JSON list of C-alpha atoms in Angstrom, two decimals:
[
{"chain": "A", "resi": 28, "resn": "UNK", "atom": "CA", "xyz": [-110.70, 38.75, -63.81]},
{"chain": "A", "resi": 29, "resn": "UNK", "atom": "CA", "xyz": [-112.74, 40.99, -61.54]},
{"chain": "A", "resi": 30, "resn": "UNK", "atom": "CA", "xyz": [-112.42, 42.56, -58.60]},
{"chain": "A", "resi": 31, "resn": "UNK", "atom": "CA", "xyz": [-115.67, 42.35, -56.00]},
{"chain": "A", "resi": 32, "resn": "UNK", "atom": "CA", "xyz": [-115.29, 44.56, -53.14]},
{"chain": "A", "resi": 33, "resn": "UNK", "atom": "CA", "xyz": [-118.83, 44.38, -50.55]},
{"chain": "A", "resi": 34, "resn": "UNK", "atom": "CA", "xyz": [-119.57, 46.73, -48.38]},
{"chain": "A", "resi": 35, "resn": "UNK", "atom": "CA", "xyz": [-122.82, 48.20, -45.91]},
{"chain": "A", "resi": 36, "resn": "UNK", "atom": "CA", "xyz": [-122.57, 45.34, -43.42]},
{"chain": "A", "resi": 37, "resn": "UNK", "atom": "CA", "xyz": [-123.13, 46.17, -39.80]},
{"chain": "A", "resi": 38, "resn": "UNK", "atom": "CA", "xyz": [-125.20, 45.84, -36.56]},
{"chain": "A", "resi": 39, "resn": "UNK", "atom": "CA", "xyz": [-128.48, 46.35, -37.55]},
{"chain": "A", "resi": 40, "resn": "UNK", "atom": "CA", "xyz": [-131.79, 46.10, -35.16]},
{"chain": "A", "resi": 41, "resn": "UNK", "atom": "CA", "xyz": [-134.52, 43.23, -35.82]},
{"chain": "A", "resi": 42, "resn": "UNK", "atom": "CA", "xyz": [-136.56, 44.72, -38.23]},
{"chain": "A", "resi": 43, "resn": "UNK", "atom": "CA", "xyz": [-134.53, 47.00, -39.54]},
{"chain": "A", "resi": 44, "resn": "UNK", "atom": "CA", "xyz": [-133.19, 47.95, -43.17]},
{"chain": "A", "resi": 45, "resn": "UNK", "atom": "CA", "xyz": [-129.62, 47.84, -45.12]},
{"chain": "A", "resi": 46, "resn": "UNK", "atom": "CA", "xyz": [-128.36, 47.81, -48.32]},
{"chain": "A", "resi": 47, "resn": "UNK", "atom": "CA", "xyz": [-125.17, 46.49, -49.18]},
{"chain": "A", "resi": 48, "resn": "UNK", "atom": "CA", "xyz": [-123.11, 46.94, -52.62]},
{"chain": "A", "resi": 49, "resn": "UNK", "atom": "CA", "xyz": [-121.04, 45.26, -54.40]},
{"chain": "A", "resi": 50, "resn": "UNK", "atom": "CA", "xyz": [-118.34, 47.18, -56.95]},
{"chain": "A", "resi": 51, "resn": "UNK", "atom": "CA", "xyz": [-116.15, 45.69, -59.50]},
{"chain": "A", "resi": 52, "resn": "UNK", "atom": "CA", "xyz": [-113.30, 46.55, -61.07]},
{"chain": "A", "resi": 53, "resn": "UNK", "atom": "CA", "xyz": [-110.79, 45.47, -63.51]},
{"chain": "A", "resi": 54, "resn": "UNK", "atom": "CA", "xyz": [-113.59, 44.36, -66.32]},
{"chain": "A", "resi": 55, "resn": "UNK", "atom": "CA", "xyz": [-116.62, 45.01, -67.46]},
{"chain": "A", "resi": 56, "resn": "UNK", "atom": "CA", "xyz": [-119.77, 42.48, -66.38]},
{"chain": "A", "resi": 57, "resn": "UNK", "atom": "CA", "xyz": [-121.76, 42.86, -69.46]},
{"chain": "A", "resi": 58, "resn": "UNK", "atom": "CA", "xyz": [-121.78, 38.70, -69.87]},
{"chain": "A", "resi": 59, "resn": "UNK", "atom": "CA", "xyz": [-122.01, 38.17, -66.02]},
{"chain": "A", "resi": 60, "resn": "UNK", "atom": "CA", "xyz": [-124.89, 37.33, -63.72]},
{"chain": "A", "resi": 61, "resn": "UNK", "atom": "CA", "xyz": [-124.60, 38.65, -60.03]},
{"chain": "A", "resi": 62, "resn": "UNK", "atom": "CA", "xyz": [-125.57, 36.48, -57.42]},
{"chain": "A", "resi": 63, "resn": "UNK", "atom": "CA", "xyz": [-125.68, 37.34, -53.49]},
{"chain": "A", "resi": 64, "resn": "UNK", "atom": "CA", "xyz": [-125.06, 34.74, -50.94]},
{"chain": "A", "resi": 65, "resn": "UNK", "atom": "CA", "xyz": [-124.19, 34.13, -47.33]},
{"chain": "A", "resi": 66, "resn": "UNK", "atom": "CA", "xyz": [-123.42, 31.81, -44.46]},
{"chain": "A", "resi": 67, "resn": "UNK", "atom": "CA", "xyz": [-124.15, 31.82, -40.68]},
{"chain": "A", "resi": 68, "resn": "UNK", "atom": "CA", "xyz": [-121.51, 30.32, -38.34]},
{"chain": "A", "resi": 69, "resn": "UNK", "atom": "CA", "xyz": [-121.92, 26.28, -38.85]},
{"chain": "A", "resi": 70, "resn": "UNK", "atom": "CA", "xyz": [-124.00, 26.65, -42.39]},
{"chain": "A", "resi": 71, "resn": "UNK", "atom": "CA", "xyz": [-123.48, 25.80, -45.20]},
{"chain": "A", "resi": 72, "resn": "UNK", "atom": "CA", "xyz": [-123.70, 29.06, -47.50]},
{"chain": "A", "resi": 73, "resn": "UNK", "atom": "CA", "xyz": [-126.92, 29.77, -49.42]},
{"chain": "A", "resi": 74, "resn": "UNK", "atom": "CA", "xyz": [-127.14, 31.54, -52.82]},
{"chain": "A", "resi": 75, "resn": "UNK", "atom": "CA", "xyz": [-130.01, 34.17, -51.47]},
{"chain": "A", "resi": 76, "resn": "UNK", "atom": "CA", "xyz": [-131.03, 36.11, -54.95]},
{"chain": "A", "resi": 77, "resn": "UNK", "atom": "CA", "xyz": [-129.29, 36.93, -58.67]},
{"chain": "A", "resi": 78, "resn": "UNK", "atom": "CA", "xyz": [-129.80, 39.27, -60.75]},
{"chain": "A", "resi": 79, "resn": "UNK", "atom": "CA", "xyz": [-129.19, 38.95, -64.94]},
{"chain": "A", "resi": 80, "resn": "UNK", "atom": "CA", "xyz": [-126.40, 40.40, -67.00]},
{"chain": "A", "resi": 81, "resn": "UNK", "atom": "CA", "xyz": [-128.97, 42.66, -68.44]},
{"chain": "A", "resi": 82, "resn": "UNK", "atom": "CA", "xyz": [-130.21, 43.53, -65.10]},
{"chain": "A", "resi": 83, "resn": "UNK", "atom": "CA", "xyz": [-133.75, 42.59, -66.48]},
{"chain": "A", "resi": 84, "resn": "UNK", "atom": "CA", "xyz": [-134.32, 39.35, -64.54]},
{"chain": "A", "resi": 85, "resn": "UNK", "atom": "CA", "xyz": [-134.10, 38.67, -60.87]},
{"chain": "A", "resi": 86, "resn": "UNK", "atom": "CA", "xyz": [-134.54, 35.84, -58.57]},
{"chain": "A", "resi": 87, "resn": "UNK", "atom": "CA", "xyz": [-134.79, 34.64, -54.91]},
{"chain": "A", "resi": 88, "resn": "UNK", "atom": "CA", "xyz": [-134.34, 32.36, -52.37]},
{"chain": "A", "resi": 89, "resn": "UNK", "atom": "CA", "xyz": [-137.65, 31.40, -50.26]},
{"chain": "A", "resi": 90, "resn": "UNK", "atom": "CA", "xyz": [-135.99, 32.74, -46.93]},
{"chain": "A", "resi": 91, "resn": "UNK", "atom": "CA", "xyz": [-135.42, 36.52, -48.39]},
{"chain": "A", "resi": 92, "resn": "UNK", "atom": "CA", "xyz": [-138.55, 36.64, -51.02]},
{"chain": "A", "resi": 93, "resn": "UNK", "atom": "CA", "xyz": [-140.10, 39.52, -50.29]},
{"chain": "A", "resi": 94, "resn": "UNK", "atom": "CA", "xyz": [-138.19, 41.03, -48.14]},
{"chain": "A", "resi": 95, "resn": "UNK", "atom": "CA", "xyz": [-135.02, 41.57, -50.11]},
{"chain": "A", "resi": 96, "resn": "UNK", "atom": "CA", "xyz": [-134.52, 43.00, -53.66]},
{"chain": "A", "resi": 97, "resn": "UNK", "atom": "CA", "xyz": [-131.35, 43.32, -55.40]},
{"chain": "A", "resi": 98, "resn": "UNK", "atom": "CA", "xyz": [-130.37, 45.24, -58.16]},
{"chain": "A", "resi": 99, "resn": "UNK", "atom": "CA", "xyz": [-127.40, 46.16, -60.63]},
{"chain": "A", "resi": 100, "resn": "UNK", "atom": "CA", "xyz": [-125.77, 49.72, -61.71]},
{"chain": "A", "resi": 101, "resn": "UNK", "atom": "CA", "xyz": [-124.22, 48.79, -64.99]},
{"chain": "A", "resi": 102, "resn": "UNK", "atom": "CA", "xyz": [-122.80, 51.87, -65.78]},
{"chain": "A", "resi": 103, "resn": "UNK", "atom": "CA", "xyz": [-120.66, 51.65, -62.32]},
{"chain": "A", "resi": 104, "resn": "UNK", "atom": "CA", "xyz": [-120.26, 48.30, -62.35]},
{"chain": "A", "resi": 105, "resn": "UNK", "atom": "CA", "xyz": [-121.96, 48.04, -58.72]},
{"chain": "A", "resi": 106, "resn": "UNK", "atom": "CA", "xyz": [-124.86, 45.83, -57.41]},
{"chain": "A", "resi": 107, "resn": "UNK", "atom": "CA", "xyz": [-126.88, 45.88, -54.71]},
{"chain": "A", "resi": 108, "resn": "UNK", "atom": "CA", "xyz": [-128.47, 44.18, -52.19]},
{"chain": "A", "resi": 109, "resn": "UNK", "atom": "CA", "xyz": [-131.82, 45.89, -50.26]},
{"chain": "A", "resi": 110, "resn": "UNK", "atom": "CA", "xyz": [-133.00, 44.42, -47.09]},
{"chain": "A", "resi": 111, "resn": "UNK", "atom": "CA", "xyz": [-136.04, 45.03, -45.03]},
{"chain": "A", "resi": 112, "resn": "UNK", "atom": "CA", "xyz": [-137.34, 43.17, -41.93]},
{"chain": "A", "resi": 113, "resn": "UNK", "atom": "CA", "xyz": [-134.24, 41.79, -40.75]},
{"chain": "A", "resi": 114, "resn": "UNK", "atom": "CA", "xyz": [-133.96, 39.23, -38.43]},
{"chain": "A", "resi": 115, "resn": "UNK", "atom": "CA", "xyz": [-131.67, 37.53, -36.06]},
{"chain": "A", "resi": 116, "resn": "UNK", "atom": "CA", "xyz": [-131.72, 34.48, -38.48]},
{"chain": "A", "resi": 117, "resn": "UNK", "atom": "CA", "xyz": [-130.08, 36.87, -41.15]},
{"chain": "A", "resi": 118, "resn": "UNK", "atom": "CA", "xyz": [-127.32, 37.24, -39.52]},
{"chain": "A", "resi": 119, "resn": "UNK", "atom": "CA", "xyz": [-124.22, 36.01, -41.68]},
{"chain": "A", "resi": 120, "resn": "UNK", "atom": "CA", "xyz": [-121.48, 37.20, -43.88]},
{"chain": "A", "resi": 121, "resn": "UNK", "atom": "CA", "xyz": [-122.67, 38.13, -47.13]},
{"chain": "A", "resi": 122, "resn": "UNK", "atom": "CA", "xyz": [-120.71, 37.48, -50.64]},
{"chain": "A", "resi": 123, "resn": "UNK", "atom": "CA", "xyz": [-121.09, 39.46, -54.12]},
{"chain": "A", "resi": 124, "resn": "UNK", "atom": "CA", "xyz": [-120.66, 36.58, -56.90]},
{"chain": "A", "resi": 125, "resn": "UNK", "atom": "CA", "xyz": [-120.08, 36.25, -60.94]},
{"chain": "A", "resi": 126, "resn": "UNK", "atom": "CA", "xyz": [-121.94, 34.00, -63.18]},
{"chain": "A", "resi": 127, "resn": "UNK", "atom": "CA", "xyz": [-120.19, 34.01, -66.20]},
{"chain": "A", "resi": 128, "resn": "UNK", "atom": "CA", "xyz": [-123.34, 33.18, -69.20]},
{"chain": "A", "resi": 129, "resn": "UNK", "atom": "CA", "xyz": [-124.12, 34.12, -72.92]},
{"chain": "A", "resi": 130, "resn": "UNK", "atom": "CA", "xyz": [-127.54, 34.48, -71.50]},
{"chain": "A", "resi": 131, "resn": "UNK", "atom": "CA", "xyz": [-128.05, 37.70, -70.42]},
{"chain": "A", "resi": 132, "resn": "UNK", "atom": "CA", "xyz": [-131.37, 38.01, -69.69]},
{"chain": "A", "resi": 133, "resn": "UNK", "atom": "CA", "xyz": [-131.50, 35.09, -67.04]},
{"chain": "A", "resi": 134, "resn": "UNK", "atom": "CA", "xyz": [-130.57, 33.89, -63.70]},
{"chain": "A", "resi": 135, "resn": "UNK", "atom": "CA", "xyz": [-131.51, 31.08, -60.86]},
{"chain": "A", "resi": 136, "resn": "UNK", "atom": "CA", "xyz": [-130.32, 30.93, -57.56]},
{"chain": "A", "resi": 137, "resn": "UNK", "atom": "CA", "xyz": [-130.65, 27.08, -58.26]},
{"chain": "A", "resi": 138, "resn": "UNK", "atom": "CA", "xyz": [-127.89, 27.12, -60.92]},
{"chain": "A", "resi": 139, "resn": "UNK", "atom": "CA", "xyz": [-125.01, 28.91, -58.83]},
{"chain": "A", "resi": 140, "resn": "UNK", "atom": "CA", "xyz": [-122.17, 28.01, -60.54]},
{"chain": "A", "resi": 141, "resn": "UNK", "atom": "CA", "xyz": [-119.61, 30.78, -59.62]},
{"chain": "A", "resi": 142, "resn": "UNK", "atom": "CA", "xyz": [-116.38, 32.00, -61.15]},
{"chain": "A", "resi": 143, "resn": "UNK", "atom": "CA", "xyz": [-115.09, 34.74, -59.00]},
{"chain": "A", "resi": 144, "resn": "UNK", "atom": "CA", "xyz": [-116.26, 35.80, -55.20]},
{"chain": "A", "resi": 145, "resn": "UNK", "atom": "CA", "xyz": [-115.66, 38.28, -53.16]},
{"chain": "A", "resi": 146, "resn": "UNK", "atom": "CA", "xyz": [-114.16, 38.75, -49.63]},
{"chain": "A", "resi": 147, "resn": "UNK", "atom": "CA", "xyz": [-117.64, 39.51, -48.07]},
{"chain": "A", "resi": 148, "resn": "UNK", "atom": "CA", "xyz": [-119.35, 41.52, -45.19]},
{"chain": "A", "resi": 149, "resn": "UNK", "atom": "CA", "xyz": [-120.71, 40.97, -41.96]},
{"chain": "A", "resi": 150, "resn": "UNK", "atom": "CA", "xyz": [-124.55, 41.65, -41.34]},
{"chain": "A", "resi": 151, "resn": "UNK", "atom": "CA", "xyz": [-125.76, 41.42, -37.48]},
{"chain": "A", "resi": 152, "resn": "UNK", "atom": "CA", "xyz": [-129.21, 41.38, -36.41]},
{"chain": "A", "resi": 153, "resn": "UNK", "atom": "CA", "xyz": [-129.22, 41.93, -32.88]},
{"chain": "A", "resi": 154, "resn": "UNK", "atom": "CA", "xyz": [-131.89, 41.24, -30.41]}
]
């Protein structure tokens, strides 16, 4: 099984950029989507975007379209996560995910079925 270690959380001003990662270890994730999510104190958690086993095909949630864009490193085994515009309403602890599929060329943050998380990282938007 993998290991998913996040990292780049922080305090971050409204409006305001950061990228977060997301390295594995311990296997390869040739036949694994990567999914981001998070959760605010009293939500439920969101699936926010995914990105394909072959890295060709991404997808997002309405609340971060356009503002976020993720990404995957295959060759280190690291994803990330780019955010722009940041708000106080994006403020939550955000998880790296695995999507095991034979399909590797597709993803939907509206089919998160998840086999392995990790611990997560805190993102504050401060006004």
């Amino acid at each position: 099984q993998p290991q998913l270690v996040e990292s780049g959380g922080g305090l971050v001003q409204p409006g305001g950029s950061l990228t977060l990662s997301c390295a594995a270890s311990g296997e390869g994730l040739d036949y694994d989507a990567i999914f981001w999510f998070r959760q605010a104190p009293g939500k439920n958690r969101e699936a926010i975007s995914c990105v394909s086993a072959s890295g060709t095909n991404t997808h997002y949630a309405d609340s971060v379209k356009g503002r976020f864009i993720i990404s995957r490193d295959s060759a280190n085994n690291t994803v990330y996560l780019q955010m722009r515009d940041l708000t106080p309403e994006d403020t939550a602890v955000y998880y790296c995910a695995t999507q095991y599929t034979i399909v590797r060329t597709l993803c939907s943050v509206r089919s998160p079925t998840i086999d392995f998380w990790g611990k997560g990282t805190l993102v504050n938007d401060s006004s």
